[in-house]
């Protein structure tokens, strides 16, 4: 109820200046939200939440531009059990390449899925560790081993061309 | 059984109608909480790369919204 309507309904309210009607002393001068108005507000909220969810679904269906392949390093550049930082798919996206014991190479986004701190390679324990909140990731698969991160690290697919390691897509 | 004098369940503003409105309100609040949860799950699925899940979540949210609209249409009678 706006103030003019409030004044019309309650002739006694005309004796008071507008600003006193915001916080009136008399109970009957106060305006209340009815259940139906509240229901209407909830339906608007419901529509907003539906729009938000639909927007996320629409964004998920957008065709994605594949990032151009990037030479990360040569096969012999990283000793076994060591890691190398690089940027992929854009120069603003930190990533980490790990030469796993056994000769396999894996690469992940370096942004922790918890609060986007940079994860680091712990060669002693052979885990990827987020030092901010003690999150640990499996270097073989990127899945969460411990701590607060809710999702695995995004994996960066690699291929070998000659003696070069090429990053070609983020999954 | 004789109706209680002065009580007409069909009349708006009666205690019977108020119970209906309160019930609708409770149902709509639960649907909105469900939609909030669906939104967070959809965002989580998007960030995790599970893109196929998001369409089903949007449909579920749409159905919840239709339920809310239905409740509002009942309340406006």
CSV table of C-alpha atoms in Angstrom, one decimal:
chain,number,residue,atom,x,y,z
A,1,UNK,CA,0.0,0.0,0.0
A,2,UNK,CA,1.5,3.4,-0.9
A,3,UNK,CA,1.3,6.4,1.3
A,4,UNK,CA,-1.5,8.1,-0.6
A,5,UNK,CA,-3.7,5.0,-0.4
A,6,UNK,CA,-2.7,4.6,3.3
A,7,UNK,CA,-3.9,8.2,3.9
A,8,UNK,CA,-7.1,7.6,2.0
A,9,UNK,CA,-8.0,4.5,3.9
A,10,UNK,CA,-7.2,6.0,7.3
A,11,UNK,CA,-8.4,9.5,7.5
A,12,UNK,CA,-6.7,9.8,10.8
A,13,UNK,CA,-3.4,9.4,8.9
A,14,UNK,CA,-3.9,12.7,7.1
A,15,UNK,CA,-3.0,14.5,10.3
A,16,UNK,CA,0.5,13.0,10.2
A,17,UNK,CA,3.3,14.0,7.9
A,18,UNK,CA,4.4,11.4,5.3
A,19,UNK,CA,7.6,10.5,7.0
A,20,UNK,CA,5.9,9.4,10.1
A,21,UNK,CA,3.8,6.9,8.2
A,22,UNK,CA,6.9,4.8,7.4
A,23,UNK,CA,7.1,3.9,11.0
A,24,UNK,CA,3.8,4.8,12.6
A,25,UNK,CA,3.0,4.6,16.3
A,26,UNK,CA,-0.5,3.4,15.8
A,27,UNK,CA,-0.9,-0.2,14.8
A,28,UNK,CA,-3.8,0.4,12.4
A,29,UNK,CA,-1.8,3.0,10.5
A,30,UNK,CA,0.8,0.5,9.5
A,31,UNK,CA,0.6,-1.3,6.2
A,32,UNK,CA,1.1,-5.0,6.0
A,33,UNK,CA,2.0,-7.3,3.1
A,34,UNK,CA,-0.9,-9.6,2.5
A,35,UNK,CA,-0.4,-13.4,1.9
A,36,UNK,CA,-1.5,-12.9,-1.7
A,37,UNK,CA,1.0,-10.1,-2.2
A,38,UNK,CA,3.7,-12.4,-0.7
A,39,UNK,CA,2.6,-15.2,-3.0
A,40,UNK,CA,2.9,-12.9,-6.0
A,41,UNK,CA,6.4,-11.9,-4.9
A,42,UNK,CA,7.3,-15.6,-4.5
A,43,UNK,CA,6.0,-16.4,-8.0
A,44,UNK,CA,8.2,-13.5,-9.4
A,45,UNK,CA,11.1,-15.0,-7.5
A,46,UNK,CA,10.3,-18.4,-9.0
A,47,UNK,CA,10.3,-16.9,-12.5
A,48,UNK,CA,13.7,-15.3,-11.9
A,49,UNK,CA,15.2,-18.6,-10.7
A,50,UNK,CA,13.7,-20.4,-13.7
A,51,UNK,CA,15.2,-17.8,-16.0
A,52,UNK,CA,18.6,-18.2,-14.3
A,53,UNK,CA,18.6,-22.0,-14.7
A,54,UNK,CA,17.4,-21.7,-18.3
A,55,UNK,CA,20.2,-19.2,-19.0
A,56,UNK,CA,22.8,-21.6,-17.6
A,57,UNK,CA,21.3,-24.4,-19.8
A,58,UNK,CA,21.5,-22.0,-22.8
A,59,UNK,CA,25.1,-21.1,-22.1
A,60,UNK,CA,25.9,-24.9,-21.8
A,61,UNK,CA,24.5,-25.4,-25.3
A,62,UNK,CA,26.5,-22.6,-26.9
A,63,UNK,CA,29.1,-23.9,-29.4
A,64,UNK,CA,32.6,-23.5,-27.9
A,65,UNK,CA,35.5,-22.2,-29.9
A,66,UNK,CA,38.2,-24.8,-29.5
A,67,UNK,CA,41.5,-23.3,-28.2
A,68,UNK,CA,44.4,-23.4,-30.7
A,69,UNK,CA,47.0,-26.1,-30.0
A,70,UNK,CA,50.0,-24.9,-28.1
A,71,UNK,CA,53.4,-26.4,-27.8
A,72,UNK,CA,54.0,-26.7,-24.1
A,73,UNK,CA,57.5,-28.3,-23.9
A,74,UNK,CA,59.7,-30.9,-25.4
A,75,UNK,CA,59.5,-34.4,-24.1
A,76,UNK,CA,63.0,-34.3,-22.7
A,77,UNK,CA,62.6,-30.9,-21.0
A,78,UNK,CA,60.9,-32.1,-17.9
A,79,UNK,CA,62.5,-34.8,-15.7
A,80,UNK,CA,60.3,-37.6,-14.5
A,81,UNK,CA,58.4,-36.7,-11.3
A,82,UNK,CA,58.7,-32.9,-12.1
A,83,UNK,CA,56.2,-30.3,-13.3
A,84,UNK,CA,56.1,-27.3,-15.5
A,85,UNK,CA,53.8,-24.3,-15.4
A,86,UNK,CA,52.3,-22.9,-18.6
A,87,UNK,CA,49.3,-21.0,-19.7
A,88,UNK,CA,46.4,-22.6,-21.7
A,89,UNK,CA,43.9,-22.1,-23.3
A,90,UNK,CA,44.6,-18.3,-23.0
A,91,UNK,CA,47.6,-16.5,-21.6
A,92,UNK,CA,45.5,-15.7,-18.5
A,93,UNK,CA,44.8,-19.3,-17.7
A,94,UNK,CA,47.5,-20.9,-15.6
A,95,UNK,CA,48.1,-24.6,-16.1
A,96,UNK,CA,50.4,-27.3,-14.9
A,97,UNK,CA,52.1,-30.1,-16.9
A,98,UNK,CA,53.4,-33.1,-14.9
A,99,UNK,CA,55.7,-35.8,-16.0
A,100,UNK,CA,54.4,-38.7,-13.9
A,101,UNK,CA,56.6,-41.5,-12.8
A,102,UNK,CA,56.3,-44.2,-15.5
A,103,UNK,CA,56.8,-41.7,-18.3
A,104,UNK,CA,53.2,-40.5,-18.8
A,105,UNK,CA,52.5,-36.7,-19.2
A,106,UNK,CA,49.3,-35.1,-17.8
A,107,UNK,CA,48.2,-31.5,-17.7
A,108,UNK,CA,45.5,-29.7,-15.7
A,109,UNK,CA,44.3,-26.2,-15.1
A,110,UNK,CA,46.1,-24.8,-12.2
A,111,UNK,CA,43.1,-23.1,-10.7
A,112,UNK,CA,41.7,-25.0,-7.7
A,113,UNK,CA,38.0,-25.7,-8.1
A,114,UNK,CA,37.4,-24.5,-4.6
A,115,UNK,CA,38.4,-20.8,-4.7
A,116,UNK,CA,40.7,-20.6,-7.6
A,117,UNK,CA,44.0,-20.6,-5.8
A,118,UNK,CA,46.9,-22.0,-7.8
A,119,UNK,CA,47.5,-25.7,-7.2
A,120,UNK,CA,51.1,-26.8,-6.8
A,121,UNK,CA,52.9,-30.1,-7.6
A,122,UNK,CA,54.2,-31.8,-4.5
A,123,UNK,CA,56.8,-34.1,-6.0
A,124,UNK,CA,57.6,-35.7,-2.6
A,125,UNK,CA,54.0,-36.9,-1.9
A,126,UNK,CA,53.2,-37.0,-5.6
A,127,UNK,CA,49.9,-35.1,-5.3
A,128,UNK,CA,48.6,-31.7,-6.5
A,129,UNK,CA,48.1,-29.5,-3.5
A,130,UNK,CA,46.1,-26.3,-3.1
A,131,UNK,CA,48.0,-24.6,-0.3
A,132,UNK,CA,45.1,-22.1,0.5
A,133,UNK,CA,42.8,-24.6,2.1
A,134,UNK,CA,44.6,-27.9,2.0
A,135,UNK,CA,42.9,-29.4,-1.1
A,136,UNK,CA,44.6,-32.4,-2.7
A,137,UNK,CA,44.1,-33.8,-6.2
A,138,UNK,CA,45.2,-37.1,-7.7
A,139,UNK,CA,47.8,-36.3,-10.5
A,140,UNK,CA,46.7,-39.4,-12.5
A,141,UNK,CA,43.1,-38.3,-12.9
A,142,UNK,CA,42.7,-34.8,-11.4
A,143,UNK,CA,40.0,-36.0,-9.0
A,144,UNK,CA,39.8,-34.7,-5.5
A,145,UNK,CA,41.6,-36.7,-2.8
A,146,UNK,CA,40.9,-34.5,0.2
A,147,UNK,CA,39.9,-31.1,1.3
A,148,UNK,CA,37.2,-28.7,0.2
A,149,UNK,CA,37.4,-28.6,-3.6
A,150,UNK,CA,34.0,-29.7,-5.0
A,151,UNK,CA,35.1,-30.9,-8.4
A,152,UNK,CA,38.1,-32.5,-10.2
A,153,UNK,CA,40.7,-30.2,-11.8
A,154,UNK,CA,39.9,-29.5,-15.5
A,155,UNK,CA,42.1,-31.7,-17.6
A,156,UNK,CA,44.1,-30.4,-20.6
A,157,UNK,CA,44.5,-33.0,-23.3
A,158,UNK,CA,48.0,-33.5,-24.7
A,159,UNK,CA,49.4,-35.1,-27.8
A,160,UNK,CA,52.9,-35.8,-28.8
A,161,UNK,CA,54.1,-34.5,-32.1
A,162,UNK,CA,57.7,-35.6,-32.8
A,163,UNK,CA,59.5,-34.5,-29.6
A,164,UNK,CA,57.0,-31.9,-28.6
A,165,UNK,CA,54.1,-32.0,-26.2
A,166,UNK,CA,51.1,-30.2,-27.6
A,167,UNK,CA,48.1,-29.1,-25.5
A,168,UNK,CA,45.0,-29.1,-27.8
A,169,UNK,CA,41.9,-28.9,-25.6
A,170,UNK,CA,40.7,-28.4,-22.1
A,171,UNK,CA,38.1,-30.8,-20.8
B,1,UNK,CA,-24.4,-31.8,9.9
B,2,UNK,CA,-25.5,-28.2,10.2
B,3,UNK,CA,-23.0,-25.6,9.3
B,4,UNK,CA,-21.6,-23.4,12.1
B,5,UNK,CA,-23.5,-20.1,12.1
B,6,UNK,CA,-21.5,-17.4,10.4
B,7,UNK,CA,-19.0,-19.8,8.9
B,8,UNK,CA,-18.9,-20.1,5.1
B,9,UNK,CA,-15.9,-22.1,3.9
B,10,UNK,CA,-16.4,-20.7,0.4
B,11,UNK,CA,-16.2,-17.2,1.5
B,12,UNK,CA,-12.9,-15.4,1.0
B,13,UNK,CA,-11.4,-14.4,4.2
B,14,UNK,CA,-12.9,-17.2,6.1
B,15,UNK,CA,-10.7,-19.5,8.1
B,16,UNK,CA,-11.2,-22.3,5.5
B,17,UNK,CA,-10.0,-20.1,2.7
B,18,UNK,CA,-7.1,-18.8,4.8
B,19,UNK,CA,-6.0,-22.4,5.4
B,20,UNK,CA,-6.0,-22.9,1.6
B,21,UNK,CA,-3.9,-19.7,1.1
B,22,UNK,CA,-1.5,-20.7,3.8
B,23,UNK,CA,-1.1,-24.2,2.3
B,24,UNK,CA,-0.5,-22.7,-1.2
B,25,UNK,CA,2.1,-20.3,0.4
B,26,UNK,CA,3.9,-23.2,2.1
B,27,UNK,CA,3.9,-25.2,-1.2
B,28,UNK,CA,5.2,-22.3,-3.2
B,29,UNK,CA,8.0,-21.6,-0.7
B,30,UNK,CA,9.1,-25.2,-1.0
B,31,UNK,CA,9.0,-25.0,-4.8
B,32,UNK,CA,11.1,-21.8,-4.7
B,33,UNK,CA,13.7,-23.5,-2.4
B,34,UNK,CA,13.7,-26.4,-4.8
B,35,UNK,CA,14.4,-24.0,-7.7
B,36,UNK,CA,17.2,-22.4,-5.8
B,37,UNK,CA,18.8,-25.8,-5.3
B,38,UNK,CA,18.3,-26.6,-9.0
B,39,UNK,CA,20.0,-23.3,-9.9
B,40,UNK,CA,23.1,-24.2,-7.8
B,41,UNK,CA,23.2,-27.7,-9.2
B,42,UNK,CA,23.0,-26.3,-12.7
B,43,UNK,CA,25.8,-23.9,-12.1
B,44,UNK,CA,27.9,-26.6,-10.6
B,45,UNK,CA,27.2,-28.9,-13.6
B,46,UNK,CA,28.2,-26.1,-16.0
B,47,UNK,CA,31.4,-25.4,-14.2
B,48,UNK,CA,32.2,-29.1,-13.9
B,49,UNK,CA,31.6,-29.5,-17.7
B,50,UNK,CA,28.6,-31.8,-17.3
B,51,UNK,CA,26.7,-29.8,-19.9
B,52,UNK,CA,24.0,-32.4,-20.7
B,53,UNK,CA,22.6,-32.2,-17.2
B,54,UNK,CA,21.7,-28.6,-17.3
B,55,UNK,CA,18.8,-28.9,-19.8
B,56,UNK,CA,16.9,-31.4,-17.5
B,57,UNK,CA,17.5,-29.1,-14.5
B,58,UNK,CA,16.1,-26.1,-16.5
B,59,UNK,CA,13.0,-28.2,-17.4
B,60,UNK,CA,12.5,-29.2,-13.7
B,61,UNK,CA,12.8,-25.5,-12.7
B,62,UNK,CA,10.2,-24.6,-15.4
B,63,UNK,CA,7.8,-27.2,-14.0
B,64,UNK,CA,8.3,-25.8,-10.5
B,65,UNK,CA,7.5,-22.3,-11.9
B,66,UNK,CA,4.4,-23.6,-13.5
B,67,UNK,CA,3.4,-25.1,-10.2
B,68,UNK,CA,3.9,-21.7,-8.6
B,69,UNK,CA,1.8,-20.1,-11.3
B,70,UNK,CA,-1.0,-22.6,-10.7
B,71,UNK,CA,-0.9,-21.8,-7.0
B,72,UNK,CA,-1.2,-18.1,-7.7
B,73,UNK,CA,-4.1,-18.7,-10.0
B,74,UNK,CA,-5.9,-20.7,-7.3
B,75,UNK,CA,-5.2,-17.9,-4.8
B,76,UNK,CA,-6.6,-15.2,-7.1
B,77,UNK,CA,-10.0,-16.9,-7.4
